Each structure stands twice: as C-alpha cells, then as structure tokens.
Amino acid sequence: MTLVEFVQLKPEQREAFDADGFLVVRDALNSETVRQLTEAGDRLAESFLNKPVVMDRAEYNHLDLRPGLLEETTMLSLVSNPSTVSLVLQLLSPNIHLHSTALIYKRPEDPSGVPFRRGWHRDIRIPRDLGHQNLPRVGIKICYCLTDFRQPASGMTLMARGSHLRRAPLIVRKGEIDPQDVEVSDLKLNAGDALLFENRIFHTAAPNRSDRVSKVLMYGYAYRWMKPEVYLDVPNQRYLQKADPIARQLIGEYRDIDTPPWALEEWAKRHHVHPEPVPWTVEN
Ligand SMILES: O=C(O)CCC(=O)C(=O)O
C-alpha cells in the first residue's frame, strides 16, 4: 500500500477527535486485507493460540507482541495504509514516523469470572516526567480490528471518553476497577474498522468474555523527534529496499530531525493539508 490515495479528514472527524480523544474509521481495511493480516497474525501468534485452555488468568490469555511484525509483507505495507494514515497526518503533521507496532490477541475468559484489575494509563509514559497538566498531543495509535467486536466485553480496549484533556489522574473508588467520573466506552466495531486514539487518552486492556479470540493490530505514529520503541529504533534495510519514499520516512529512514521530512511534506502540499509554517521570529 502507498499513500498515493488521499483521504481528507472531515471537519466533523477533527471535532470528534478533539472532543473525545479517539475516532472510529469504518471499513478502513477491505475484507481481503483483513484476511491476509489475520493469516500473518495467526502465524506470529501460533504458540499463543495453541496453549492449553486456562480461564481467568488475564496475563496467560493476553498476547501483546511488538517486535518482528514488519517481517510480514502485509504488515509492512499496512504502515502506509491510506484510509487511516492520511488522517493521522492531518491530525499531527507531515513530520511523523512509526513509533510502535503491536499484535494483540485475547483468548476467551470465563464470562462469569470476577472483574480483574485494569491497567488504566496514558501512552508513552509522558506524564511520568511532565505530570498530568498541560500534556501535549504527540502521537496517535491506529487500532485495526481483525475480528468483530459487536458484543460488550469482547476484548476491545476501553477508552475513557474525553479524558485526554484531563489534568489529573483518574479516580478509581476502592474495590472498583473503573473510574467514576468519566464515560468508559466499550466500542462496537467490525473487522476492518479502525480506532484512532491519541497518547493522552486514558485507556485500558479488558478481558475477552466472548467465545472467540479477539484480534487487533496497533500501529502508533508520533512526531519524528519522538524516539520509536526499541525494536523500531534502527530500521531494517530489507524493509527500506522495498519501500517508496513515504514508507521510508514512516519506517524511520529520515533520522536527522533537522532535515525536513520531504516525502510527507510534499504529499501534504500536493493535497493542500500542509500546516502553516511556524516562524522562529516575527517582525514587529
Ligand atoms: O491490550 C489492550 O487492549 C490495550 C493496549 C494498550 O493499552 C496500548 O497499546 O497502549
């Protein structure tokens, strides 16, 4: 896939993303692409999928595989998926690259099992250094659904709607697992849909109480001055040889942040979505 195809971010999509901290993109992938990605994902997850059944051990039933995804040709080409990456570019800027990759599978757990402790968090650990006040938006993850998520509690990541603007930690009452004063969204999505969410939104993994394995791929994009996760730090030359200039930027070939990101800047100019330049000084 290449970014030859341009998808305009609609004003109402921008408003929804700014207000909620996330955005659903329906039918971001066609069924053939979902099939190919699932085949590749199942290959990578083979030993996880073949483990004996043990209910009610979240960590045992949850796979979060990060390195090695781009070895799969379909997962490599997903890095430039036009229907989603076009939108991420317009929400951040052309100065971005791939920051993380994850294949997340959750096996079914006992539907009547006790609720388990959540892992509510904001991404990239930025609040550990900057606190919760005045956090910037610096990255967006694209969660691609490889299975349907039509029933509640079927393994979709939970989002605390609007919590990206929160200036304090979440408040969870003693003995409870979810925060009190925010709307917890368990989104109903179909295979092929994508969920975009930004780094500041509080979100958590949740158990899969359905009777099928839940499957998603999550690709995180961030400004080029953000160091990617360690397994993407040095781009593999084999990936770069197969890539066009835009994919090369996204995979991380443009390492000098003082050099402009030509490939995506030109793309943004061509489609009239290049942000206004920000000067260092202005004449008074
Ligand atoms: O496994 C999940 O559903 C959540 C993943 C997550 O929290 C993350 O990628 O930051």
mmCIF file of C-alpha atoms in Angstrom, residues 37 40-41 43-44 65-81 85 97-103 144 217-221 228-243 246-253:
data_model
loop_
_atom_site.group_PDB
_atom_site.id
_atom_site.type_symbol
_atom_site.label_atom_id
_atom_site.label_comp_id
_atom_site.label_asym_id
_atom_site.label_seq_id
_atom_site.Cartn_x
_atom_site.Cartn_y
_atom_site.Cartn_z
ATOM 1 C CA LEU A 37 -3.334 -9.717 8.084
ATOM 2 C CA ALA A 40 0.033 -13.350 9.157
ATOM 3 C CA GLY A 41 -1.062 -12.585 12.743
ATOM 4 C CA ARG A 43 1.335 -17.296 12.119
ATOM 5 C CA LEU A 44 3.112 -14.966 14.558
ATOM 6 C CA LEU A 65 3.581 -8.996 20.561
ATOM 7 C CA ARG A 66 5.625 -5.965 19.493
ATOM 8 C CA PRO A 67 8.874 -6.778 17.626
ATOM 9 C CA GLY A 68 9.037 -8.590 14.300
ATOM 10 C CA LEU A 69 5.676 -7.606 12.808
ATOM 11 C CA LEU A 70 7.177 -5.806 9.808
ATOM 12 C CA GLU A 71 8.823 -9.057 8.711
ATOM 13 C CA GLU A 72 5.382 -9.927 7.357
ATOM 14 C CA THR A 73 4.845 -8.255 3.964
ATOM 15 C CA THR A 74 1.184 -7.363 4.625
ATOM 16 C CA MET A 75 2.056 -5.844 7.994
ATOM 17 C CA LEU A 76 4.879 -3.856 6.409
ATOM 18 C CA SER A 77 2.577 -2.398 3.783
ATOM 19 C CA LEU A 78 -0.012 -1.507 6.447
ATOM 20 C CA VAL A 79 2.441 1.165 7.683
ATOM 21 C CA SER A 80 1.251 3.405 4.778
ATOM 22 C CA ASN A 81 -2.425 2.440 4.807
ATOM 23 C CA VAL A 85 -2.508 7.255 7.902
ATOM 24 C CA HIS A 97 7.137 8.277 11.780
ATOM 25 C CA LEU A 98 6.102 4.890 13.073
ATOM 26 C CA HIS A 99 6.601 4.731 16.832
ATOM 27 C CA SER A 100 5.276 1.290 17.819
ATOM 28 C CA THR A 101 3.705 -1.864 16.430
ATOM 29 C CA ALA A 102 1.660 -4.436 18.350
ATOM 30 C CA LEU A 103 -0.284 -7.568 17.596
ATOM 31 C CA TYR A 144 -7.098 -2.172 13.284
ATOM 32 C CA LEU A 217 -3.101 -4.714 15.242
ATOM 33 C CA MET A 218 -1.999 -1.412 16.759
ATOM 34 C CA TYR A 219 0.389 0.901 14.906
ATOM 35 C CA GLY A 220 1.477 4.024 16.777
ATOM 36 C CA TYR A 221 2.701 7.145 14.935
ATOM 37 C CA PRO A 228 10.439 4.929 18.495
ATOM 38 C CA GLU A 229 10.131 1.811 20.622
ATOM 39 C CA VAL A 230 13.420 -0.038 20.735
ATOM 40 C CA TYR A 231 12.668 -2.747 18.141
ATOM 41 C CA LEU A 232 11.961 0.002 15.523
ATOM 42 C CA ASP A 233 14.897 2.161 16.509
ATOM 43 C CA VAL A 234 17.183 1.083 13.680
ATOM 44 C CA PRO A 235 15.106 0.457 10.547
ATOM 45 C CA ASN A 236 15.785 -2.834 8.880
ATOM 46 C CA GLN A 237 17.499 -2.276 5.473
ATOM 47 C CA ARG A 238 15.424 -5.055 3.939
ATOM 48 C CA TYR A 239 12.222 -3.129 4.686
ATOM 49 C CA LEU A 240 13.655 0.090 3.271
ATOM 50 C CA GLN A 241 14.659 -1.513 -0.016
ATOM 51 C CA LYS A 242 11.031 -2.454 -0.658
ATOM 52 C CA ALA A 243 9.645 0.947 0.328
ATOM 53 C CA ILE A 246 6.845 7.951 2.101
ATOM 54 C CA ALA A 247 7.125 4.462 3.560
ATOM 55 C CA ARG A 248 10.849 5.071 4.088
ATOM 56 C CA GLN A 249 10.056 8.140 6.168
ATOM 57 C CA LEU A 250 7.380 6.304 8.148
ATOM 58 C CA ILE A 251 9.615 3.306 8.819
ATOM 59 C CA GLY A 252 12.264 5.642 10.166
ATOM 60 C CA GLU A 253 14.874 6.291 7.483
#
